[in-house]
Amino acid sequence: MAKAFKNRSPVVTPVSDVEQVPGSDKQRLFHLVRLVMLGQGYFRKRMEKCRSPVFRVNMGVKGVAICDRKAIDAMFDVKVIRKEPAFGRLNYNLILLDNYVPSIFTNDTPHERQKAFLMKICQTAQEAQILPTTQRVVTQYLERWGKADANLKQDWENDVRAMLSDIFTEAFLGVSVNPTLMYNMVKGSWAKPGSKLFKTADDAARLLREFLKEALQKSTKLQSLLSTAVDAGVTEEQALADILFMLNFNAYGGVSGALIGCLARLTVTDPKYKDAMRHEVISAVDKDGVTHESLNQMNRLHWFVLENLRMCPPVPLFFGRARNDFILHSSRGSFDIKADELLVGNVYEIHRDPNVFVNPEVFMPSRFEDGVQRNKLLEYMLPGNGPIKESPTASNHQCPGLDITFTVLKTALMYVVTCCDFSLTRIPIWTGKKLRRIGSPDNIVQLLSFKYSPRRPLVHRNSLQIDDLEEKHNYLENSSTFQKH
């Protein structure tokens, strides 16, 4: 197993005077090589060298890294920080959205209007569609994986992503899209314009945009939501771009990484904890069936998901630029930040603060068992572009789909924990070195074996439609975009 990075809190003396941000951001190539080689270890090494949780970095663009819970609050203040369509040096290819800017990158009034629209869509899906859709789609895929051939076992990660694509597109739009298009679009998010990868992504995005327009014209529910968006000052074209970005980048890209990580983590989790999760799930479902209320009773499953999001946050780095000069206050001093400086909030490191999390490099869901301690830990949990205890509003950048994410992850894992026995070809490891393997282990996750044994009342065997799923996969592979259900 790979050696974990050392986790030493930098030893500095708190001062009351405003300091200059320590560290050098010169020698761009040197910084980039270190970043590629060490991944998150690049930040850890610089934090130790500068003896400060706030320090200068160069990720291809110069910036100020923040590895401190108190200081990172500034990044969630929309009056202090402005967003831009980039993740450091990686510029998102807005042409994939027909040059419309999604809510995650906008500011001020445009952001408030777009965010309010997305919140309404997510609320509608959470209240009505996401749970039954997740149940139906997950059980179909579990049946499929139980019959997996060698090719499917080898390509299991992409099939998990396809499952997430089906869940989100069916819950929000009532249709499934070709998961290959979703894959090609997300892979080209920041591909170099003119490259083969970019052209493939551009073609996929064009087909998905055409599909969205057609699907939305046929859905009275979504037409109503679009009318709400237009009434709020968001054009129909902008609303479509926000929906596509949410489904592709956030759901297909982000949530699938978290689920792959959770599934891999199950294979190396303490068997006693897995048994406790299983018994708790069965008890909750036997009493109330599968409902939002019964999901809330599955505490150990919830803590398991929380611990996965702590160790592998779906958004490990936040980016934003200072609107004006300001003083950044951290737990270890105050620092002078100039207007237009790029700030890089490192959630991965904050989730590993040894002063808060005991044995932070150890996967330990039980750390959330004690109610008083759990409340303290949750203050340091930042999985969705903001504190986990902070509700999304039109005026903040907190993920509007955070509740949906938990519902999908917990529902999928509920079935796997109680109805499945599976193994992987390799023991999963997480070193923090592979920055693009967000949420997932360093190595590609491939199936060695998968056994699925449906259990009532979780699954009614006669309600499964595995033949329909196989037919759908064959159809989608031979069609450009989608199939209506």
Short mmCIF file of C-alpha atoms in Angstrom, two decimals:
data_model
loop_
_atom_site.label_atom_id
_atom_site.label_comp_id
_atom_site.label_asym_id
_atom_site.label_seq_id
_atom_site.Cartn_x
_atom_site.Cartn_y
_atom_site.Cartn_z
CA MET A 1 0.00 0.00 0.00
CA ALA A 2 1.29 3.42 -0.89
CA LYS A 3 2.73 5.48 1.90
CA ALA A 4 0.42 8.27 3.01
CA PHE A 5 1.63 11.83 3.19
CA LYS A 6 2.75 13.01 6.59
CA ASN A 7 0.19 15.17 8.29
CA ARG A 8 1.92 17.76 10.43
CA SER A 9 0.25 20.99 11.32
CA PRO A 10 2.63 23.86 10.52
CA VAL A 11 4.17 25.34 13.65
CA VAL A 12 3.91 29.11 13.57
CA THR A 13 3.40 31.78 16.18
CA PRO A 14 0.08 33.64 15.80
CA VAL A 15 0.59 37.34 15.22
CA SER A 16 -1.75 40.30 15.33
CA ASP A 17 -0.02 42.27 12.57
CA VAL A 18 -0.92 41.81 8.93
CA GLU A 19 1.67 39.70 7.12
CA GLN A 20 2.64 39.26 3.50
CA VAL A 21 1.66 35.86 2.14
CA PRO A 22 4.73 33.61 2.49
CA GLY A 23 6.33 31.52 -0.24
CA SER A 24 7.55 32.09 -3.77
CA ASP A 25 5.40 31.64 -6.88
CA LYS A 26 8.28 31.99 -9.34
CA GLN A 27 9.72 29.14 -11.44
CA ARG A 28 6.40 28.06 -12.94
CA LEU A 29 7.78 24.85 -14.46
CA PHE A 30 9.25 23.74 -11.13
CA HIS A 31 5.88 24.21 -9.43
CA LEU A 32 4.00 22.38 -12.18
CA VAL A 33 6.35 19.39 -12.07
CA ARG A 34 5.94 19.17 -8.30
CA LEU A 35 2.17 19.47 -8.62
CA VAL A 36 1.98 16.68 -11.20
CA MET A 37 4.29 14.42 -9.21
CA LEU A 38 2.86 15.02 -5.73
CA GLY A 39 -0.75 16.02 -6.32
CA GLN A 40 -2.13 17.12 -2.96
CA GLY A 41 1.33 16.51 -1.54
CA TYR A 42 2.44 19.66 -3.37
CA PHE A 43 0.27 21.72 -1.03
CA ARG A 44 1.31 19.73 2.04
CA LYS A 45 5.01 20.22 1.33
CA ARG A 46 4.63 23.94 0.72
CA MET A 47 2.52 24.39 3.83
CA GLU A 48 5.23 22.73 5.90
CA LYS A 49 8.01 24.67 4.19
CA CYS A 50 6.25 28.03 4.65
CA ARG A 51 5.13 27.10 8.17
CA SER A 52 1.76 28.63 7.36
CA PRO A 53 -1.67 27.40 6.18
CA VAL A 54 -1.77 30.36 3.76
CA PHE A 55 1.00 30.47 1.15
CA ARG A 56 1.81 31.23 -2.48
CA VAL A 57 1.53 28.60 -5.20
CA ASN A 58 1.92 28.41 -8.95
CA MET A 59 -0.43 25.92 -10.64
CA GLY A 60 0.29 27.29 -14.09
CA VAL A 61 -1.21 30.52 -12.79
CA LYS A 62 -0.06 32.24 -9.62
CA GLY A 63 -2.30 32.01 -6.58
CA VAL A 64 -2.64 32.00 -2.81
CA ALA A 65 -3.45 28.62 -1.29
CA ILE A 66 -5.71 28.46 1.76
CA CYS A 67 -5.52 25.33 3.92
CA ASP A 68 -7.23 26.82 6.97
CA ARG A 69 -10.90 26.51 7.96
CA LYS A 70 -11.20 30.06 9.29
CA ALA A 71 -9.53 31.62 6.27
CA ILE A 72 -11.49 29.68 3.66
CA ASP A 73 -14.71 31.36 4.80
CA ALA A 74 -13.58 34.37 2.76
CA MET A 75 -13.95 32.25 -0.39
CA PHE A 76 -17.64 31.73 0.35
CA ASP A 77 -18.27 35.47 0.70
CA VAL A 78 -19.64 36.65 -2.65
CA LYS A 79 -18.85 40.25 -1.70
CA VAL A 80 -15.16 39.40 -1.35
CA ILE A 81 -14.61 36.81 -4.09
CA ARG A 82 -15.73 36.68 -7.70
CA LYS A 83 -15.93 33.53 -9.77
CA GLU A 84 -14.59 32.95 -13.27
CA PRO A 85 -15.04 30.04 -15.71
CA ALA A 86 -11.79 28.33 -14.78
CA PHE A 87 -10.22 25.94 -12.30
CA GLY A 88 -6.85 27.58 -11.87
CA ARG A 89 -5.10 27.31 -15.22
CA LEU A 90 -7.82 25.04 -16.62
CA ASN A 91 -10.39 27.12 -18.48
CA TYR A 92 -13.75 25.45 -18.90
CA ASN A 93 -14.69 25.21 -22.58
CA LEU A 94 -17.81 27.37 -22.62
CA ILE A 95 -18.33 26.57 -26.28
CA LEU A 96 -19.67 23.21 -25.05
CA LEU A 97 -22.56 25.22 -23.59
CA ASP A 98 -22.94 27.37 -26.71
CA ASN A 99 -20.88 30.03 -24.87
CA TYR A 100 -23.37 30.44 -22.02
CA VAL A 101 -21.77 30.66 -18.56
CA PRO A 102 -23.20 28.23 -15.96
CA SER A 103 -24.24 29.36 -12.50
CA ILE A 104 -21.13 27.97 -10.80
CA PHE A 105 -18.99 30.58 -12.60
CA THR A 106 -21.27 33.63 -12.56
CA ASN A 107 -21.55 36.49 -10.08
CA ASP A 108 -24.01 39.03 -8.69
CA THR A 109 -27.49 39.30 -10.24
CA PRO A 110 -26.96 36.78 -13.08
CA HIS A 111 -25.76 34.20 -10.54
CA GLU A 112 -28.69 34.83 -8.21
CA ARG A 113 -31.19 34.32 -11.03
CA GLN A 114 -29.52 31.18 -12.37
CA LYS A 115 -29.01 29.70 -8.90
CA ALA A 116 -32.65 30.28 -7.92
CA PHE A 117 -33.71 28.41 -11.05
CA LEU A 118 -31.42 25.45 -10.31
CA MET A 119 -32.57 25.31 -6.70
CA LYS A 120 -36.17 25.01 -7.85
CA ILE A 121 -35.34 22.21 -10.27
CA CYS A 122 -33.39 20.32 -7.60
CA GLN A 123 -36.14 20.78 -5.04
CA THR A 124 -38.71 19.40 -7.46
CA ALA A 125 -36.56 16.36 -8.25
CA GLN A 126 -35.74 15.71 -4.58
CA GLU A 127 -39.38 15.82 -3.53
CA ALA A 128 -40.82 13.76 -6.37
CA GLN A 129 -38.49 11.82 -8.64
CA ILE A 130 -34.98 11.20 -7.37
CA LEU A 131 -35.67 8.42 -4.84
CA PRO A 132 -37.95 6.16 -6.93
CA THR A 133 -35.80 6.75 -10.01
CA THR A 134 -32.62 5.84 -8.13
CA GLN A 135 -34.25 2.67 -6.78
CA ARG A 136 -35.41 1.55 -10.20
CA VAL A 137 -32.20 2.32 -12.06
CA VAL A 138 -29.86 0.94 -9.38
CA THR A 139 -31.65 -2.42 -9.17
CA GLN A 140 -31.51 -2.75 -12.94
CA TYR A 141 -27.77 -2.13 -12.95
CA LEU A 142 -27.13 -4.49 -10.03
CA GLU A 143 -28.86 -7.25 -11.98
CA ARG A 144 -26.71 -6.36 -14.99
CA TRP A 145 -23.49 -6.45 -12.93
CA GLY A 146 -24.45 -9.82 -11.50
CA LYS A 147 -24.30 -11.14 -15.07
CA ALA A 148 -21.24 -9.12 -16.10
CA ASP A 149 -18.89 -10.56 -18.70
CA ALA A 150 -15.15 -9.87 -18.77
CA ASN A 151 -15.54 -6.66 -20.79
CA LEU A 152 -18.12 -5.16 -18.45
CA LYS A 153 -16.06 -6.09 -15.39
CA GLN A 154 -13.06 -4.33 -16.89
CA ASP A 155 -15.12 -1.25 -17.79
CA TRP A 156 -17.08 -1.15 -14.52
CA GLU A 157 -16.22 2.47 -13.70
CA ASN A 158 -17.83 3.68 -16.90
CA ASP A 159 -20.90 1.56 -16.21
CA VAL A 160 -21.21 3.16 -12.76
CA ARG A 161 -21.06 6.53 -14.53
CA ALA A 162 -23.70 5.35 -17.01
CA MET A 163 -25.92 4.40 -14.07
CA LEU A 164 -25.55 7.89 -12.60
CA SER A 165 -26.30 9.39 -16.01
CA ASP A 166 -29.52 7.38 -16.21
CA ILE A 167 -30.56 8.32 -12.66
CA PHE A 168 -30.11 12.05 -13.09
CA THR A 169 -31.38 12.45 -16.65
CA GLU A 170 -34.44 10.28 -16.02
CA ALA A 171 -35.24 12.01 -12.71
CA PHE A 172 -34.86 15.52 -14.13
CA LEU A 173 -35.95 15.05 -17.74
CA GLY A 174 -37.81 11.74 -18.00
CA VAL A 175 -35.37 10.33 -20.57
CA SER A 176 -32.02 8.57 -20.72
CA VAL A 177 -29.20 9.96 -22.81
CA ASN A 178 -26.41 8.02 -24.43
CA PRO A 179 -23.80 7.82 -21.62
CA THR A 180 -21.01 7.88 -24.20
CA LEU A 181 -22.01 11.43 -25.08
CA MET A 182 -21.93 12.40 -21.40
CA TYR A 183 -18.48 10.83 -21.09
CA ASN A 184 -17.11 12.56 -24.19
CA MET A 185 -18.42 15.95 -23.11
CA VAL A 186 -17.07 15.83 -19.56
CA LYS A 187 -13.68 14.55 -20.79
CA GLY A 188 -13.36 17.59 -23.03
CA SER A 189 -14.31 20.11 -20.35
CA TRP A 190 -10.90 21.78 -20.57
CA ALA A 191 -9.39 20.11 -23.62
CA LYS A 192 -7.26 22.28 -25.88
CA PRO A 193 -9.43 23.86 -28.61
CA GLY A 194 -8.74 22.21 -31.93
CA SER A 195 -7.57 18.94 -30.39
CA LYS A 196 -9.23 15.61 -31.18
CA LEU A 197 -10.51 15.40 -27.60
CA PHE A 198 -12.07 18.85 -27.91
CA LYS A 199 -13.74 18.05 -31.24
CA THR A 200 -15.21 14.86 -29.81
CA ALA A 201 -16.52 16.78 -26.79
CA ASP A 202 -17.93 19.55 -28.99
CA ASP A 203 -19.83 17.03 -31.12
CA ALA A 204 -21.20 15.32 -28.00
CA ALA A 205 -22.24 18.63 -26.43
CA ARG A 206 -24.01 19.72 -29.61
CA LEU A 207 -26.06 16.50 -29.68
CA LEU A 208 -26.87 16.83 -25.99
CA ARG A 209 -28.01 20.43 -26.44
CA GLU A 210 -30.28 19.37 -29.29
CA PHE A 211 -31.63 16.56 -27.15
CA LEU A 212 -32.36 18.91 -24.26
CA LYS A 213 -34.34 21.26 -26.46
CA GLU A 214 -36.43 18.38 -27.80
CA ALA A 215 -36.94 16.77 -24.38
CA LEU A 216 -37.95 20.01 -22.72
CA GLN A 217 -40.51 20.77 -25.43
CA LYS A 218 -42.24 17.47 -24.61
CA SER A 219 -42.24 17.86 -20.81
CA THR A 220 -44.99 20.05 -19.36
CA LYS A 221 -43.26 19.97 -15.97
CA LEU A 222 -39.99 21.30 -17.34
CA GLN A 223 -41.79 23.81 -19.53
CA SER A 224 -43.31 25.18 -16.35
CA LEU A 225 -39.89 25.41 -14.73
CA LEU A 226 -38.47 27.13 -17.80
CA SER A 227 -41.29 29.64 -17.63
CA THR A 228 -40.29 30.30 -14.03
CA ALA A 229 -36.69 30.82 -15.15
CA VAL A 230 -37.74 33.26 -17.86
CA ASP A 231 -39.94 35.14 -15.40
CA ALA A 232 -36.92 35.45 -13.09
CA GLY A 233 -34.80 36.94 -15.86
CA VAL A 234 -33.03 33.79 -17.07
CA THR A 235 -33.37 33.13 -20.78
CA GLU A 236 -34.45 29.71 -21.98
CA GLU A 237 -31.05 29.22 -23.63
CA GLN A 238 -29.24 30.08 -20.39
CA ALA A 239 -31.49 27.74 -18.41
CA LEU A 240 -30.74 24.89 -20.83
CA ALA A 241 -27.00 25.54 -20.45
CA ASP A 242 -27.29 25.44 -16.66
CA ILE A 243 -29.23 22.16 -16.78
CA LEU A 244 -26.72 20.56 -19.15
CA PHE A 245 -23.74 21.64 -17.05
CA MET A 246 -25.39 20.38 -13.87
CA LEU A 247 -26.22 16.99 -15.36
CA ASN A 248 -22.88 16.55 -17.13
CA PHE A 249 -20.19 18.15 -14.98
CA ASN A 250 -21.72 18.02 -11.51
CA ALA A 251 -23.79 14.84 -11.64
CA TYR A 252 -22.12 12.62 -14.25
CA GLY A 253 -18.62 13.85 -13.41
CA GLY A 254 -18.73 14.69 -9.71
CA VAL A 255 -21.32 12.40 -8.11
CA SER A 256 -20.11 9.38 -10.09
CA GLY A 257 -16.59 9.90 -8.73
CA ALA A 258 -17.96 9.96 -5.20
CA LEU A 259 -19.98 6.78 -5.77
CA ILE A 260 -17.04 4.94 -7.34
CA GLY A 261 -14.99 5.93 -4.30
CA CYS A 262 -17.69 4.71 -1.90
CA LEU A 263 -18.02 1.38 -3.72
CA ALA A 264 -14.27 0.85 -3.69
CA ARG A 265 -14.10 1.81 -0.02
CA LEU A 266 -16.67 -0.87 0.85
CA THR A 267 -14.18 -3.55 -0.19
CA VAL A 268 -11.65 -2.42 2.43
CA THR A 269 -14.02 -1.33 5.22
CA ASP A 270 -14.03 -3.13 8.57
CA PRO A 271 -16.41 -6.13 8.18
CA LYS A 272 -17.96 -5.39 11.59
CA TYR A 273 -18.90 -1.89 10.49
CA LYS A 274 -20.35 -3.22 7.23
CA ASP A 275 -22.45 -5.73 9.18
CA ALA A 276 -23.70 -2.96 11.45
CA MET A 277 -24.63 -0.88 8.39
CA ARG A 278 -26.43 -3.84 6.85
CA HIS A 279 -28.48 -4.60 9.96
CA GLU A 280 -29.41 -0.93 10.38
CA VAL A 281 -30.54 -0.66 6.75
CA ILE A 282 -32.62 -3.84 6.98
CA SER A 283 -34.23 -2.69 10.22
CA ALA A 284 -35.16 0.70 8.78
CA VAL A 285 -36.54 -0.73 5.53
CA ASP A 286 -38.44 -3.60 7.19
CA LYS A 287 -40.23 -1.01 9.31
CA ASP A 288 -41.01 1.78 6.84
CA GLY A 289 -39.96 0.62 3.38
CA VAL A 290 -37.60 2.71 1.25
CA THR A 291 -38.51 6.32 1.95
CA HIS A 292 -36.68 9.55 2.68
CA GLU A 293 -37.60 8.97 6.33
CA SER A 294 -36.10 5.46 6.41
CA LEU A 295 -32.94 6.74 4.71
CA ASN A 296 -32.59 9.24 7.54
CA GLN A 297 -32.66 6.37 10.03
CA MET A 298 -29.59 4.74 8.45
CA ASN A 299 -27.05 6.59 10.57
CA ARG A 300 -24.08 4.32 9.93
CA LEU A 301 -24.64 4.51 6.19
CA HIS A 302 -24.80 8.30 6.45
CA TRP A 303 -21.55 8.39 8.46
CA PHE A 304 -19.93 6.11 5.88
CA VAL A 305 -20.83 8.58 3.11
CA LEU A 306 -19.68 11.52 5.23
CA GLU A 307 -16.31 9.91 5.87
CA ASN A 308 -15.87 9.25 2.15
CA LEU A 309 -16.63 12.88 1.38
CA ARG A 310 -14.22 13.94 4.11
CA MET A 311 -11.33 11.92 2.76
CA CYS A 312 -12.16 12.42 -0.92
CA PRO A 313 -14.14 15.66 -1.29
CA PRO A 314 -15.86 15.92 -4.69
CA VAL A 315 -14.59 19.51 -4.90
CA PRO A 316 -11.10 19.30 -3.36
CA LEU A 317 -10.04 22.76 -4.57
CA PHE A 318 -12.09 25.97 -4.77
CA PHE A 319 -11.01 28.87 -6.96
CA GLY A 320 -11.96 32.54 -6.89
CA ARG A 321 -10.44 35.99 -7.40
CA ALA A 322 -10.36 38.84 -4.90
CA ARG A 323 -12.71 41.63 -5.92
CA ASN A 324 -10.65 44.20 -3.98
CA ASP A 325 -7.73 44.41 -1.58
CA PHE A 326 -8.65 42.78 1.74
CA ILE A 327 -7.19 41.23 4.88
CA LEU A 328 -7.48 37.45 5.05
CA HIS A 329 -7.85 36.29 8.64
CA SER A 330 -6.70 32.75 9.44
CA SER A 331 -6.29 30.78 12.66
CA ARG A 332 -2.55 31.49 12.45
CA GLY A 333 -2.38 35.12 11.41
CA SER A 334 -3.73 37.75 9.02
CA PHE A 335 -2.52 38.20 5.45
CA ASP A 336 -2.60 40.97 2.87
CA ILE A 337 -4.51 39.97 -0.28
CA LYS A 338 -4.47 42.20 -3.34
CA ALA A 339 -7.32 42.79 -5.77
CA ASP A 340 -7.55 40.20 -8.58
CA GLU A 341 -5.32 37.67 -6.80
CA LEU A 342 -6.38 34.07 -7.38
CA LEU A 343 -7.30 32.23 -4.19
CA VAL A 344 -7.15 28.43 -4.03
CA GLY A 345 -9.13 26.92 -1.16
CA ASN A 346 -7.85 23.43 -0.34
CA VAL A 347 -10.71 21.40 1.13
CA TYR A 348 -8.65 18.20 0.98
CA GLU A 349 -6.23 19.62 3.57
CA ILE A 350 -8.89 21.23 5.75
CA HIS A 351 -10.63 17.85 5.95
CA ARG A 352 -7.35 16.49 7.35
CA ASP A 353 -6.71 19.05 10.07
CA PRO A 354 -5.14 16.92 12.86
CA ASN A 355 -6.37 19.41 15.45
CA VAL A 356 -9.94 18.50 14.49
CA PHE A 357 -9.90 15.00 12.99
CA VAL A 358 -8.21 12.29 15.05
CA ASN A 359 -6.01 10.11 12.80
CA PRO A 360 -7.11 12.11 9.75
CA GLU A 361 -5.53 9.73 7.22
CA VAL A 362 -7.50 6.77 8.61
CA PHE A 363 -10.92 5.99 7.17
CA MET A 364 -13.12 5.95 10.27
CA PRO A 365 -16.90 6.52 9.89
CA SER A 366 -17.34 5.98 13.63
CA ARG A 367 -15.77 9.41 14.24
CA PHE A 368 -19.25 10.85 13.52
CA GLU A 369 -21.12 8.69 16.06
CA ASP A 370 -21.00 11.09 19.01
CA GLY A 371 -23.53 13.88 18.49
CA VAL A 372 -21.52 16.66 20.13
CA GLN A 373 -18.32 15.65 18.35
CA ARG A 374 -20.19 15.25 15.06
CA ASN A 375 -21.43 18.84 15.17
CA LYS A 376 -17.86 20.03 15.66
CA LEU A 377 -16.57 17.92 12.77
CA LEU A 378 -19.34 19.07 10.45
CA GLU A 379 -18.17 22.65 10.91
CA TYR A 380 -15.03 21.56 9.05
CA MET A 381 -16.81 19.62 6.30
CA LEU A 382 -16.95 21.51 2.98
CA PRO A 383 -18.04 19.04 0.28
CA GLY A 384 -20.25 21.30 -1.84
CA ASN A 385 -18.64 24.69 -2.44
CA GLY A 386 -19.53 25.75 1.09
CA PRO A 387 -19.96 24.45 4.66
CA ILE A 388 -22.07 21.28 4.73
CA LYS A 389 -24.36 22.80 7.38
CA GLU A 390 -25.07 25.84 5.19
CA SER A 391 -28.18 25.61 3.02
CA PRO A 392 -27.93 26.69 -0.62
CA THR A 393 -29.41 30.09 -1.40
CA ALA A 394 -29.55 32.24 -4.51
CA SER A 395 -26.84 34.45 -3.04
CA ASN A 396 -24.24 31.80 -2.21
CA HIS A 397 -22.33 29.19 -4.20
CA GLN A 398 -23.35 26.19 -2.08
CA CYS A 399 -24.24 23.24 -4.32
CA PRO A 400 -28.02 23.28 -4.97
CA GLY A 401 -27.99 19.50 -5.41
CA LEU A 402 -26.28 18.50 -2.15
CA ASP A 403 -29.41 16.83 -0.73
CA ILE A 404 -29.94 14.96 -3.99
CA THR A 405 -26.32 13.80 -3.93
CA PHE A 406 -26.76 12.28 -0.48
CA THR A 407 -30.04 10.64 -1.51
CA VAL A 408 -28.48 9.03 -4.58
CA LEU A 409 -25.31 7.88 -2.82
CA LYS A 410 -27.13 6.45 0.20
CA THR A 411 -29.82 4.73 -1.87
CA ALA A 412 -27.29 3.08 -4.19
CA LEU A 413 -25.09 1.99 -1.29
CA MET A 414 -28.12 0.74 0.65
CA TYR A 415 -28.78 -1.84 -2.07
CA VAL A 416 -25.12 -2.79 -2.46
CA VAL A 417 -24.59 -3.27 1.30
CA THR A 418 -27.66 -5.47 1.74
CA CYS A 419 -27.95 -7.34 -1.56
CA CYS A 420 -24.45 -7.61 -3.05
CA ASP A 421 -21.15 -9.36 -2.53
CA PHE A 422 -18.37 -8.17 -4.82
CA SER A 423 -14.61 -7.94 -5.12
CA LEU A 424 -12.16 -5.90 -7.20
CA THR A 425 -9.14 -6.91 -9.24
CA ARG A 426 -6.88 -4.67 -7.13
CA ILE A 427 -6.94 -3.33 -3.60
CA PRO A 428 -7.94 0.35 -3.91
CA ILE A 429 -5.54 2.99 -2.60
CA TRP A 430 -5.89 6.74 -2.18
CA THR A 431 -2.59 8.64 -2.03
CA GLY A 432 -3.79 12.10 -3.03
CA LYS A 433 -1.31 12.14 -5.91
CA LYS A 434 -3.83 11.68 -8.73
CA LEU A 435 -5.63 15.03 -8.79
CA ARG A 436 -7.91 14.05 -11.67
CA ARG A 437 -9.13 10.91 -9.90
CA ILE A 438 -11.48 13.06 -7.82
CA GLY A 439 -13.29 10.90 -5.28
CA SER A 440 -12.00 7.69 -6.84
CA PRO A 441 -8.96 5.62 -5.84
CA ASP A 442 -5.67 6.04 -7.68
CA ASN A 443 -6.11 2.87 -9.71
CA ILE A 444 -8.97 2.15 -12.12
CA VAL A 445 -11.71 0.21 -10.32
CA GLN A 446 -12.45 -3.09 -12.07
CA LEU A 447 -14.67 -5.97 -10.98
CA LEU A 448 -13.30 -9.40 -10.16
CA SER A 449 -16.66 -10.82 -9.10
CA PHE A 450 -20.17 -9.54 -8.40
CA LYS A 451 -23.05 -11.45 -6.83
CA TYR A 452 -26.49 -9.89 -6.53
CA SER A 453 -29.16 -11.42 -4.29
CA PRO A 454 -32.32 -9.26 -4.23
CA ARG A 455 -33.88 -8.95 -0.79
CA ARG A 456 -37.46 -8.03 0.03
CA PRO A 457 -38.79 -5.44 0.72
CA LEU A 458 -35.85 -3.62 -0.91
CA VAL A 459 -36.45 -5.35 -4.25
CA HIS A 460 -39.50 -7.06 -5.69
CA ARG A 461 -37.96 -9.45 -8.19
CA ASN A 462 -40.90 -9.34 -10.56
CA SER A 463 -40.53 -5.56 -10.85
CA LEU A 464 -37.04 -5.74 -12.32
CA GLN A 465 -36.69 -4.95 -16.00
CA ILE A 466 -33.22 -6.20 -16.82
CA ASP A 467 -34.26 -7.03 -20.37
CA ASP A 468 -35.44 -3.45 -20.77
CA LEU A 469 -32.07 -2.21 -19.50
CA GLU A 470 -30.14 -4.37 -21.95
CA GLU A 471 -32.44 -3.24 -24.74
CA LYS A 472 -31.93 0.37 -23.71
CA HIS A 473 -28.13 0.02 -23.72
CA ASN A 474 -28.21 -1.53 -27.18
CA TYR A 475 -30.55 1.21 -28.40
CA LEU A 476 -28.48 4.03 -26.97
CA GLU A 477 -25.30 2.63 -28.45
CA ASN A 478 -26.95 2.72 -31.87
CA SER A 479 -28.67 6.08 -31.49
CA SER A 480 -27.11 9.48 -31.30
CA THR A 481 -28.66 10.80 -28.16
CA PHE A 482 -31.60 9.46 -26.21
CA GLN A 483 -34.54 7.14 -25.68
CA LYS A 484 -37.77 8.21 -24.06
CA HIS A 485 -39.27 6.02 -21.32
#
